[in-house]
XYZ file of C-alpha atoms in Angstrom:
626
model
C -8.909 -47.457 78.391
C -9.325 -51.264 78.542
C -11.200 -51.343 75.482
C -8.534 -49.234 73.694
C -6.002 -51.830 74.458
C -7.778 -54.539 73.464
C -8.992 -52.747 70.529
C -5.187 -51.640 69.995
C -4.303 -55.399 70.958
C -6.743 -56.746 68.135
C -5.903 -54.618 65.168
C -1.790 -55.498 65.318
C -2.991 -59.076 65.555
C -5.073 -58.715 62.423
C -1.803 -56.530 60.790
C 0.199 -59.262 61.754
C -1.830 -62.100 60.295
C -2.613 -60.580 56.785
C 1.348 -60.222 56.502
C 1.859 -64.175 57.415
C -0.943 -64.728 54.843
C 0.439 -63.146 51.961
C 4.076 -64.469 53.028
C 2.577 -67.795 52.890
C 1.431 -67.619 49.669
C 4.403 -66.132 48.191
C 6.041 -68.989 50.092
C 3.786 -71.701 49.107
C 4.551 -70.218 45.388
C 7.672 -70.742 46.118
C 8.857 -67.150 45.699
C 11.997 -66.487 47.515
C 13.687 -69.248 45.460
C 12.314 -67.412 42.100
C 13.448 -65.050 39.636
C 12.799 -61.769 38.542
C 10.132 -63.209 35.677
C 7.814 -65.595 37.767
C 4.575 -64.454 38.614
C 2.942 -63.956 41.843
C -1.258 -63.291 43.121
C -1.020 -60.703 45.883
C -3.658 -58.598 47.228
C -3.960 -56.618 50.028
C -6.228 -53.563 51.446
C -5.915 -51.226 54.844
C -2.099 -52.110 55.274
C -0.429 -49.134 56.777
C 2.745 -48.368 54.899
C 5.019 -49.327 58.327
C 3.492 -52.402 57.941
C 4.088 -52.677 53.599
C 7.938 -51.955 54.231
C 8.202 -54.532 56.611
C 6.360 -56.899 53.790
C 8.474 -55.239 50.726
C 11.646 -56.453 52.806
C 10.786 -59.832 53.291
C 9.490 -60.089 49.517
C 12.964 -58.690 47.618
C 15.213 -60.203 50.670
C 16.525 -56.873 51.354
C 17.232 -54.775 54.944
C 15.126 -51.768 54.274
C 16.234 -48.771 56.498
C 13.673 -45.571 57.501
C 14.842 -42.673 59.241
C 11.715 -40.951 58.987
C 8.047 -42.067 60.155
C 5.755 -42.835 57.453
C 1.849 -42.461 57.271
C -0.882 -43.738 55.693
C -2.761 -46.648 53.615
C -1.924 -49.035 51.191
C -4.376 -50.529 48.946
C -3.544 -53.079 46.002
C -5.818 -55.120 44.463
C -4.178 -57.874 41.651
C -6.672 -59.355 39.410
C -3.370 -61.044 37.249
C -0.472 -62.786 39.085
C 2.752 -59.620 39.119
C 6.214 -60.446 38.156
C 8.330 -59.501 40.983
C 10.411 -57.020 39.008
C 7.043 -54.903 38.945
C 6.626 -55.519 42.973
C 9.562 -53.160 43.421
C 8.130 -50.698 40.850
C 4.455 -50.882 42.872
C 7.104 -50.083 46.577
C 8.426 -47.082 44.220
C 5.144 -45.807 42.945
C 3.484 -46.032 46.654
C 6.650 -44.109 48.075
C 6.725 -41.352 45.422
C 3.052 -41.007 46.299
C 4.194 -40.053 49.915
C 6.789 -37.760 48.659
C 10.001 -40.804 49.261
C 11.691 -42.696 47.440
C 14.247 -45.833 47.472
C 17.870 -45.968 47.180
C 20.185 -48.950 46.993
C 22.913 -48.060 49.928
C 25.450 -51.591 49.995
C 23.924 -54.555 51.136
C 20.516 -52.702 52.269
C 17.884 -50.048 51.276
C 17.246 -46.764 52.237
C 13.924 -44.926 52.017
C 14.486 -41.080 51.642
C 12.631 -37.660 50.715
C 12.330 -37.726 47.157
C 13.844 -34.190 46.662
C 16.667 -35.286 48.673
C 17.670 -38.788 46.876
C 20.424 -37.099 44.539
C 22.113 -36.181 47.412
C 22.896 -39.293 48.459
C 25.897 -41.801 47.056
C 23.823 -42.927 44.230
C 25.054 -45.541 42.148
C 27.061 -44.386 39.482
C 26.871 -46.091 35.519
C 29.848 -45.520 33.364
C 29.533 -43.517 30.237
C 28.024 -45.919 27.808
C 27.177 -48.511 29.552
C 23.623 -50.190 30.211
C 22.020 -50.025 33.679
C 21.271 -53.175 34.418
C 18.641 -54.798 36.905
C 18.523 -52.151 39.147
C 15.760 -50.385 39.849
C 16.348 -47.527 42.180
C 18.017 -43.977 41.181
C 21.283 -44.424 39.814
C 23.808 -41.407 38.170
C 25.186 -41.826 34.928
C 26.782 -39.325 32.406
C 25.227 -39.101 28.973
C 27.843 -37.523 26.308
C 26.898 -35.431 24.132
C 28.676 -35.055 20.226
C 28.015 -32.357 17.629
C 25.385 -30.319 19.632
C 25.360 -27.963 22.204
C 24.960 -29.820 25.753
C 22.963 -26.922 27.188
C 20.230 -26.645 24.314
C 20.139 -30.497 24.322
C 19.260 -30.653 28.414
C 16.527 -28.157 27.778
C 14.917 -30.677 25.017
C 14.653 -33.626 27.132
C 14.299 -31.902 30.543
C 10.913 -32.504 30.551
C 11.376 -36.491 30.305
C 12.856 -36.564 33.493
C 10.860 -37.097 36.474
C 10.338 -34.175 39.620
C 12.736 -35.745 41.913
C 15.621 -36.191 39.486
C 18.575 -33.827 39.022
C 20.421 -33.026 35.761
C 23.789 -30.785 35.146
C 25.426 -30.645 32.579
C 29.274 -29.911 31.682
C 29.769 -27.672 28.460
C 32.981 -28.062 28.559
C 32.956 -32.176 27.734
C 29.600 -31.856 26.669
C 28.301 -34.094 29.091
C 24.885 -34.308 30.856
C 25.069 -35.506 34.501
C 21.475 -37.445 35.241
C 20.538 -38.620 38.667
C 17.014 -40.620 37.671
C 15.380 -43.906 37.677
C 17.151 -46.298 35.149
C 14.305 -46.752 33.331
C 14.018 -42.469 32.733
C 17.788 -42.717 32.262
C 17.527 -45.104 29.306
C 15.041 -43.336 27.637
C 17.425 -39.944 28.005
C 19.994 -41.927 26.587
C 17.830 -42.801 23.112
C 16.688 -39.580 22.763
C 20.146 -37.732 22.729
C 21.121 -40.703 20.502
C 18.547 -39.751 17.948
C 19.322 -35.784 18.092
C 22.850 -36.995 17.789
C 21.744 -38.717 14.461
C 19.742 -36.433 12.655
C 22.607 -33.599 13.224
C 24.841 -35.851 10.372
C 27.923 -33.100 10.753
C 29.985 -34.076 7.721
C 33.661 -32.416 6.796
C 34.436 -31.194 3.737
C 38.117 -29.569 2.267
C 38.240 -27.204 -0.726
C 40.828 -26.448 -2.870
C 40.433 -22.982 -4.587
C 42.064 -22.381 -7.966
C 41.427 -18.781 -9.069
C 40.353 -16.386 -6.027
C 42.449 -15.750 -3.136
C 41.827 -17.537 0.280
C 41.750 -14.803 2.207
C 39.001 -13.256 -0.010
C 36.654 -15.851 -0.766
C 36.908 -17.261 3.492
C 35.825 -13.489 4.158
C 33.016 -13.414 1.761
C 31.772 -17.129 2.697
C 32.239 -16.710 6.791
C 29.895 -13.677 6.136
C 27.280 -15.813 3.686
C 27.449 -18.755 6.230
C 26.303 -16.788 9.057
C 23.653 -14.527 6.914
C 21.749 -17.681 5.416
C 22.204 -20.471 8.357
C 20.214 -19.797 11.571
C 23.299 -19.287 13.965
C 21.198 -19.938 17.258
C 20.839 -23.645 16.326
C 23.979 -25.675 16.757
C 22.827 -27.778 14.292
C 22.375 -25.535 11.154
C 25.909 -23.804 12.016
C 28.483 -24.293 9.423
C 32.001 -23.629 10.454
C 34.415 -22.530 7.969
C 38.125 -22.301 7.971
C 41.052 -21.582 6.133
C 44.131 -23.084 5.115
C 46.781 -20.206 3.761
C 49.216 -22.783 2.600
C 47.040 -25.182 0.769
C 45.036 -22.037 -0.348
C 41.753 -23.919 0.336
C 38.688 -23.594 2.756
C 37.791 -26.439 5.715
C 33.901 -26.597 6.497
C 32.319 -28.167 8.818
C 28.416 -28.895 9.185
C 25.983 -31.071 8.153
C 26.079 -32.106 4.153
C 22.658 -30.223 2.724
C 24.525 -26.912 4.426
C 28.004 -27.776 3.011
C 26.467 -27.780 -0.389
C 25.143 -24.980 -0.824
C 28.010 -23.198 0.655
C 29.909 -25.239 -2.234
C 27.384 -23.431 -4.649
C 28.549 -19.744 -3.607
C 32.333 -20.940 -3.266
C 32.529 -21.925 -7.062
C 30.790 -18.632 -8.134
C 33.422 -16.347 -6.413
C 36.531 -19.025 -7.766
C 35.246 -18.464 -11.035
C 37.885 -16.607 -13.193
C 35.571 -14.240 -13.664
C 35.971 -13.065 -9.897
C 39.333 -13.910 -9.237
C 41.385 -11.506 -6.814
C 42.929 -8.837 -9.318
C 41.994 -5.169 -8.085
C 39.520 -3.392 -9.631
C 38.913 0.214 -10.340
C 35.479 2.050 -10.712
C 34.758 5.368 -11.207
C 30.916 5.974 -11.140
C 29.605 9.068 -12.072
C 26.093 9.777 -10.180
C 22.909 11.524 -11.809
C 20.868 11.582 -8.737
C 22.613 12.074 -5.466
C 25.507 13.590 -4.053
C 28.884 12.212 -3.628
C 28.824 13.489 -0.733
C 26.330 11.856 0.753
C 26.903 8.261 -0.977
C 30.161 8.682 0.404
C 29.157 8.953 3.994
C 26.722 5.502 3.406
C 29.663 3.736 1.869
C 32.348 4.607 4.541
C 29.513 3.241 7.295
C 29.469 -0.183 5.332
C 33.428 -0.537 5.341
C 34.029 0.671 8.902
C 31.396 -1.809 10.418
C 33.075 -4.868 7.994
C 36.210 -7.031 9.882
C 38.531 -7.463 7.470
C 41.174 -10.606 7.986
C 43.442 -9.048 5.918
C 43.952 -5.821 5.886
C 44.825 -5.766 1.465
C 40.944 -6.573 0.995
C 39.818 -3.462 2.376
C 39.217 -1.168 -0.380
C 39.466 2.460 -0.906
C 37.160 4.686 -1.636
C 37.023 8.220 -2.451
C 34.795 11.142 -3.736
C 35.313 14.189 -6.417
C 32.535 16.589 -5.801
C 33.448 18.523 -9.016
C 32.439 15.957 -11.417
C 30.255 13.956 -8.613
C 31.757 10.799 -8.650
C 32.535 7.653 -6.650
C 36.006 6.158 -7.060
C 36.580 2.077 -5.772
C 39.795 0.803 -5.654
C 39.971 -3.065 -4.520
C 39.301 -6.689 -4.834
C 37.178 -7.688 -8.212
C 34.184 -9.492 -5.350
C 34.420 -6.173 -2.689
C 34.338 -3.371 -5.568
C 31.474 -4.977 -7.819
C 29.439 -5.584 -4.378
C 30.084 -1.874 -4.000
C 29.101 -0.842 -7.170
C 25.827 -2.416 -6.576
C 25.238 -0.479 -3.545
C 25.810 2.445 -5.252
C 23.740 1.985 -7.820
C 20.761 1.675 -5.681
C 21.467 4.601 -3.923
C 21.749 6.749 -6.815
C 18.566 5.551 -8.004
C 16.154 8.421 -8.992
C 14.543 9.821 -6.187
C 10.639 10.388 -6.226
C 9.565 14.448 -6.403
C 6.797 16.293 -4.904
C 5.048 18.991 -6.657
C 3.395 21.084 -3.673
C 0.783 23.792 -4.502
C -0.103 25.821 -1.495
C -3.396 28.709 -1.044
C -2.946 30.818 2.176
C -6.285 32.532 2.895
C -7.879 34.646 5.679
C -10.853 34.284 6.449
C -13.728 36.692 8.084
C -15.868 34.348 9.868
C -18.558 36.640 10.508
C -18.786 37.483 6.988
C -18.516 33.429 6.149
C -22.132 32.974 7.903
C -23.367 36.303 6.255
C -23.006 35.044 3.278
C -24.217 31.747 3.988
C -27.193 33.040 5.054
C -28.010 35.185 1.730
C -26.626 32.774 -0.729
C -28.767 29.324 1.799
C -25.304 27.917 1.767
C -24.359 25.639 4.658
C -21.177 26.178 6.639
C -20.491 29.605 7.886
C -17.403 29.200 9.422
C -13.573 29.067 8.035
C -11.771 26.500 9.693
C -11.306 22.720 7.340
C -14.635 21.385 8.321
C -16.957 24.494 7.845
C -15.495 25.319 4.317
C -15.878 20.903 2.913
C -19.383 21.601 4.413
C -19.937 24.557 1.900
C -17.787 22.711 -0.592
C -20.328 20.532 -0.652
C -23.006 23.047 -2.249
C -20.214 24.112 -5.270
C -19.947 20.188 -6.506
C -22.033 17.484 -8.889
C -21.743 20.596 -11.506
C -21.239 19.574 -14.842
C -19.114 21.241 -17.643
C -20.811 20.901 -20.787
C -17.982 22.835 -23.004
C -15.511 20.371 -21.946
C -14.726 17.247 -23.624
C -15.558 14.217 -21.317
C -12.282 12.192 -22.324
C -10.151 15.475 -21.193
C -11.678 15.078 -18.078
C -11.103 11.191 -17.772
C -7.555 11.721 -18.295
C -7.031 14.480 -16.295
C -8.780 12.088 -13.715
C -6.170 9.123 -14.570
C -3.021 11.302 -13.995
C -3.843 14.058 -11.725
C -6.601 11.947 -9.337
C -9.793 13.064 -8.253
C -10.715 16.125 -9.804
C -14.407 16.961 -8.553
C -13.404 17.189 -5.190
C -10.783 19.678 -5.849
C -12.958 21.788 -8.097
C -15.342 22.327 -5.387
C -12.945 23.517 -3.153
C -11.398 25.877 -5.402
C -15.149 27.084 -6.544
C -15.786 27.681 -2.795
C -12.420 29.767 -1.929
C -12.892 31.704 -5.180
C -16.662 32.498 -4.593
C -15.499 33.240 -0.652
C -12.874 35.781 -2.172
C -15.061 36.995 -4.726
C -17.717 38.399 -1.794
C -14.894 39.548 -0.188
C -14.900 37.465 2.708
C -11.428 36.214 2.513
C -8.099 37.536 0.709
C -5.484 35.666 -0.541
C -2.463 36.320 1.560
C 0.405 33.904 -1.476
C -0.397 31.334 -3.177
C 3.718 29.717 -2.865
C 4.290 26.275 -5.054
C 7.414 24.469 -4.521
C 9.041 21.276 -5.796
C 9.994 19.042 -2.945
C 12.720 15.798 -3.325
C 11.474 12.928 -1.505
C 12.295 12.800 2.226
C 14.774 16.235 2.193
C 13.090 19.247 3.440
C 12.362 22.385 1.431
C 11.371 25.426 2.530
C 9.567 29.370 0.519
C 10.164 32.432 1.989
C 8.082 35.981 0.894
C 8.153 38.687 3.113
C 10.318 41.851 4.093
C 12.886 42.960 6.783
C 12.222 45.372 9.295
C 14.428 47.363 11.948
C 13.678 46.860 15.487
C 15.040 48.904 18.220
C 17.027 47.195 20.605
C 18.624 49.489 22.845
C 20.018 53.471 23.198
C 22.830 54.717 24.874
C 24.159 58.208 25.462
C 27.321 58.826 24.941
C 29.124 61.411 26.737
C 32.061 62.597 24.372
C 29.360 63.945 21.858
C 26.997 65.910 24.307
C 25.011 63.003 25.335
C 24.111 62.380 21.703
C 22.108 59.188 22.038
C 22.973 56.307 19.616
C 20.834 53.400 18.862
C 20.977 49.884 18.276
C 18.800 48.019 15.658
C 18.209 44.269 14.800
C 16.749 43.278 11.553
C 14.267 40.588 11.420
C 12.303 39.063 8.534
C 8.585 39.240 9.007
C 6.404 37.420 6.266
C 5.092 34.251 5.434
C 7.826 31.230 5.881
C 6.011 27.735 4.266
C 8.077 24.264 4.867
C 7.265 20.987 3.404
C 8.817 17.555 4.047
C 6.991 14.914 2.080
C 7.771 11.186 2.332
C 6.911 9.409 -0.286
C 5.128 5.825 0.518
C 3.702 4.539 -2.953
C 3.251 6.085 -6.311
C 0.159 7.901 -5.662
C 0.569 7.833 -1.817
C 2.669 10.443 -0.045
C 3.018 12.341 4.206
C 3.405 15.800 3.969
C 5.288 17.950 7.387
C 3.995 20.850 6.803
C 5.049 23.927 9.032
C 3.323 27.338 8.343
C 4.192 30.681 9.961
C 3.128 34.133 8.562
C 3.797 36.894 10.670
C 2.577 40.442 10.258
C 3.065 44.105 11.111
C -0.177 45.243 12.432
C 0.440 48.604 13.899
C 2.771 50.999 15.624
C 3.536 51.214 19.216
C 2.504 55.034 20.571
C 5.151 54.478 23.556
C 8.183 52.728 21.726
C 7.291 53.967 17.968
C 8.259 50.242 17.554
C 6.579 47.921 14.993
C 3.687 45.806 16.622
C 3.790 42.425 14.864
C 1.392 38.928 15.063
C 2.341 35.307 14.526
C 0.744 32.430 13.561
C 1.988 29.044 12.973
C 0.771 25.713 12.077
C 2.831 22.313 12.495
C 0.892 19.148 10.938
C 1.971 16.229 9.342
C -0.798 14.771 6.915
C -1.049 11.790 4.464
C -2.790 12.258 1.172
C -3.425 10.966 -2.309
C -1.853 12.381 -5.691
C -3.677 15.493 -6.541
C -6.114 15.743 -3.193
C -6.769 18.644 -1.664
C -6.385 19.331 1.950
C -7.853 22.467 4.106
C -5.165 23.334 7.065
C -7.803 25.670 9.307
C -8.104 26.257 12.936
C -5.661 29.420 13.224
C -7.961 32.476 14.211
C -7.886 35.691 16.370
C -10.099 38.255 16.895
C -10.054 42.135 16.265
C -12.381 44.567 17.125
C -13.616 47.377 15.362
C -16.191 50.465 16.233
C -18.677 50.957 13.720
C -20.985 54.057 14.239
C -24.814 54.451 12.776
C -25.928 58.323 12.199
C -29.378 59.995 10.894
C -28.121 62.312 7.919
C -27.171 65.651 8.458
C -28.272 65.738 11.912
C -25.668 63.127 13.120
C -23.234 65.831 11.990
C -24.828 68.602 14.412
C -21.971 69.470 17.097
C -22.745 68.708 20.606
C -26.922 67.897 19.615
C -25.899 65.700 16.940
C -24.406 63.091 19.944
C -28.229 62.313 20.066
C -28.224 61.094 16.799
C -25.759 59.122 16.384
C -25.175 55.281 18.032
C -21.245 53.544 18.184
C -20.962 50.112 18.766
C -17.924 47.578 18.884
C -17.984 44.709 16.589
C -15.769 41.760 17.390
C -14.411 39.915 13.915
C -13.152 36.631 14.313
C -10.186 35.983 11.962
C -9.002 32.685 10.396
C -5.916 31.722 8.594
C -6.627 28.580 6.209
C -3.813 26.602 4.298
C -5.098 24.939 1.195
C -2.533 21.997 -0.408
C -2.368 19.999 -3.225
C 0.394 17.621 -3.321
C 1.841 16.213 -7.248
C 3.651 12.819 -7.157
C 6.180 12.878 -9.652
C 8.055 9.847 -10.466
C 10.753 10.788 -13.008
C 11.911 14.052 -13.719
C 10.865 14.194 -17.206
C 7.010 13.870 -16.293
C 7.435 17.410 -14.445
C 6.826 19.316 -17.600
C 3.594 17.065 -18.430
C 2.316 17.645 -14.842
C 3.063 21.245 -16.030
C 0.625 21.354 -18.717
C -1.996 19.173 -17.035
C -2.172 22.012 -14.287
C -2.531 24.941 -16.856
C -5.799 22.837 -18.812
C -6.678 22.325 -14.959
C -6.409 25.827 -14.251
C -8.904 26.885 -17.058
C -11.495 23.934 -16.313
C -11.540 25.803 -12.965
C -12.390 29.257 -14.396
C -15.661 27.795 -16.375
C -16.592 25.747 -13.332
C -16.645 28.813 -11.396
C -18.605 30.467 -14.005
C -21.382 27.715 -14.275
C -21.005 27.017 -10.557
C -21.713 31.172 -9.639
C -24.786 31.517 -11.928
C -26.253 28.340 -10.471
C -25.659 29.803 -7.119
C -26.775 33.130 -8.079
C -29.638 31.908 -9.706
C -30.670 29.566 -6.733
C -30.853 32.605 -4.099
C -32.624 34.785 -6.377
C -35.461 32.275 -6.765
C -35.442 31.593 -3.025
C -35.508 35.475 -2.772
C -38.948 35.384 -4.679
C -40.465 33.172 -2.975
């Protein structure tokens, strides 16, 4: 315990006499008497920071007040005298490194949490003026012209250091900054500079043809279309003066100009405000429905006055638009119009519904050595695949090439077709339709064939005739419904929704004598290429059948004859297949050409086949010999 004291005893001597040390060399350098600029050596290491205040106070003259203990060591080694505006810079530094800082309370100094210093009576620095000598946190408004205040703050937020606080005042459009001066200045310059570059100028004119109220309409609606609106900078404000009949913006000069540009164009004669009528006949859409696009545009539009809306109307006998308005609002209208009545792309849609017997499908794979043996899309381009590279040596190569240029790929499809025909020709599948249909672009159509039948839907007996019973009946169509949507996406690129449902009567009820009917459907939506082919497979059921095997004559033998002849049932597994082939056409007169491209494609088919068959025939008969 001794020792401790002594120990305790020696080190506060030693504090103490590094303190007079340094104090006598700042006092033999005649220090206290100097100014801000003269230089000073100073070093010290291991000085606790109770014992640095106390040597900060006696170096700037000041009463330094601390509320709260401080901990720690100070180090600072000088290798080139220091001014002794920078001493109180090193006492800041050290202090924010504890988390405190210093703040200039009257005629002494106050060391405080540096989170807490704003909310103290900092000094405050008018608007405009500089900050002086000072170097502890002071408050001073910044104002803020010709930009928002808020968008400003965020820029320079980050030049501000972690213990300062900023608010700012939208409604002045001033920025509130509690800071150290020298952060403060630098604030200051920045905001000057944004300040600058905005160059806001003001410009008045005087229309001499169009009417105010038109032209401010047309312009408030160009300003905010071309100018980014969500920087205060780009923003051009525009108003109107009724009685001088001329336009007030406001923004900086590049922006005004081109404004000036537009302005001209609709004060030109040429656009003035005298009402215009249009009637506009359309060739490809309906009033109707240009009429419905057209009354969206004006209802969503503010009008300032209400003269400049115009009005619009529709005959549906002789499919017209009618405009009625201002020269600038009709001819904008008429522009609309005409792209909307803008021919509309066409889809030529052949379509090949096919059942399939899958069981017969591998049977004849098998005989023929063909691979794929079953009817859904992949097992049927697998066959396809042994029907193609056949060429037609009666046809003219350069018919071929240009079939190729305007109807696309045509190997591909020929192989297909070869392989459905050949399928149908072996009787393994039937052709249930074959429907084509012309589809607009983006408007559904739909192809009906089939038949109405009578269902039973209730009896009742009515007393008054003897308990004669009377029936109800509802009629329902039963056949094959095919509906295509196509959506056009380039001139040889096109989406087909396709929705397939063929329904069929496949018996009679022994109970209800009521038909007994099946349904299948297919949804899909599918892109393809002008003139490709597409297999739709997958839908499939299966029906059984007994087939019975007798020995002649004595199968027929009653009662004995059981032992000669064998029944057995034979599941068939049934498909449904859609084949399509979609047509771009692009103008309504090349429908008659696609036309007559499809009939030369229609006979190339038939010799295909031909060639294709005897090669296949020939094939299996030589595998057959072997």
């Amino acid at each position: 315990m001794k020792f401790f004291r002594e120990t305790s005893v020696t080190k506060t001597a030693m504090a103490c006499l590094k303190i007079c040390l340094i104090m006598t060399m700042l006092s033999s350098a005649g220090y206290a008497k100097v100014d801000k600029d003269e230089e000073v050596a100073i070093n010290f290491k291991d000085l606790s920071i109770t014992e640095f205040v106390d040597l900060m106070s006696k170096i700037l003259n000041k009463n330094i007040l601390m509320t709260q203990p401080l901990s720690g060591k100070v180090d600072f080694y000088s290798a080139v005298p220091v001014k002794k505006s920078d001493i109180t810079n090193i006492f800041l530094s050290i202090l924010e490194s504890k988390g405190f800082t210093l703040i200039e309370t009257g005629a002494f100094l106050e060391i405080v949490r540096s989170a807490e210093a704003s909310k103290y009576n900092l000094k405050v620095i008018s608007t405009g003026t500089s900050v002086g000598d000072t170097q502890t946190m002071v408050t001073q408004p910044i104002q803020v012209r010709g930009e928002n205040v808020d968008q400003v703050a965020a820029k320079i937020r980050h030049l501000i250091s972690k213990s300062a606080k900023l608010v700012t005042l939208p409604e002045s459009g001033i920025m509130l900054l509690s800071d150290y001066p020298a952060n403060v200045a630098t604030v200051k310059e920045v905001v000057k500079e944004i300040q600058r570059q905005s160059g806001f100028d003001v410009k008045i004119i005087v229309l001499k043809n169009a009417k105010i109220t038109t032209v401010f309409q047309e312009i408030s609606e160009i300003s905010k279309t071309i100018f980014n609106q969500t920087v205060p900078g780009e923003v051009v404000k525009v108003m109107q003066n009724t009685d001088l009949n001329s336009l007030v913006l406001i923004g900086k000069t590049r922006n005004i100009k081109k404004l000036e540009n537009y302005i001209k164009r609709l004060d030109s004669s040429e656009h003035s405000d005298s009402e215009g009528v249009e009637i506009i006949a359309l060739k490809n859409s309906s009033a109707v429905n240009v009429m419905k696009t057209l009354d969206a545009i004006i209802t969503k539009k503010t009008y300032a006055d209400p003269s400049l809306k115009p009005d619009v109307s529709l005959n549906e006998e002789i499919n017209s638009i009618i405009l009625i308005g201002p020269e600038v609002t009709v001819s904008s209208l008429v522009k609309v119009i005409e792209v909307l009545d803008r021919e509309k792309f066409q889809v030529y849609v052949k379509a090949r519904i096919m059942d399939f017997n899958n069981n017969d499908t591998e049977r004849l794979g098998l005989k023929y050595g063909l691979d794929g043996g079953v009817a859904n899309s992949s097992g049927l381009y697998t066959m396809a695949a042994n029907f193609g590279g056949t060429s037609i040596a009666p046809l003219d190569p350069q018919i071929l090439s240009k079939l190729a240029d305007s109807l696309g790929t045509i190997d591909r499809g020929l192989a297909i077709g070869a392989t459905l025909d050949f399928l149908q020709q072996n009787g393994v599948s039937k052709t249930i339709s074959e429907p084509s249909i012309l589809c607009i672009n983006n408007i559904e159509s739909s192809i009906y064939v089939g038949s109405t039948l009578s269902f039973q839907t209730g009896s009742l007996a009515n007393p008054a005739t003897a308990g004669a019973i009377s029936n109800s009946y509802q009629r329902e169509d039963i056949g094959l419904t095919l509906k295509v949507k196509p959506r056009v996406s380039s001139g040889d690129k096109v989406t087909l929704e396709v929705t397939a449902i063929l329904e069929n009567v496949t018996g009679i009820d022994p109970n209800s004598k009521q038909p007994i009917t099946s349904k299948q459907e297919v949804t899909t939506q599918i892109i393809l290429s002008h003139g490709e082919t597409i297999i739709i497979g997958g839908l499939s059921k299966d029906q059984t059948r007994t087939s019975m095997n007798k020995v002649p004559l004595l199968g027929d033998i009653p009662l004995l004859g059981a032992l000669f002849r064998h029944s057995e049932d034979i599941v068939d597994n049934q498909s449904m297949a859609i084949v399509i082939t979609p047509y771009v056409v692009t103008k309504s007169a090349s429908l008659s050409t696609l036309q007559e491209e499809l009939g030369i494609l229609g006979r190339i088919q038939e010799e295909y086949n031909n060639e294709v068959f005897k090669k296949i025939e020939a094939d299996a008969k030589k595998r057959l010999e072997k």
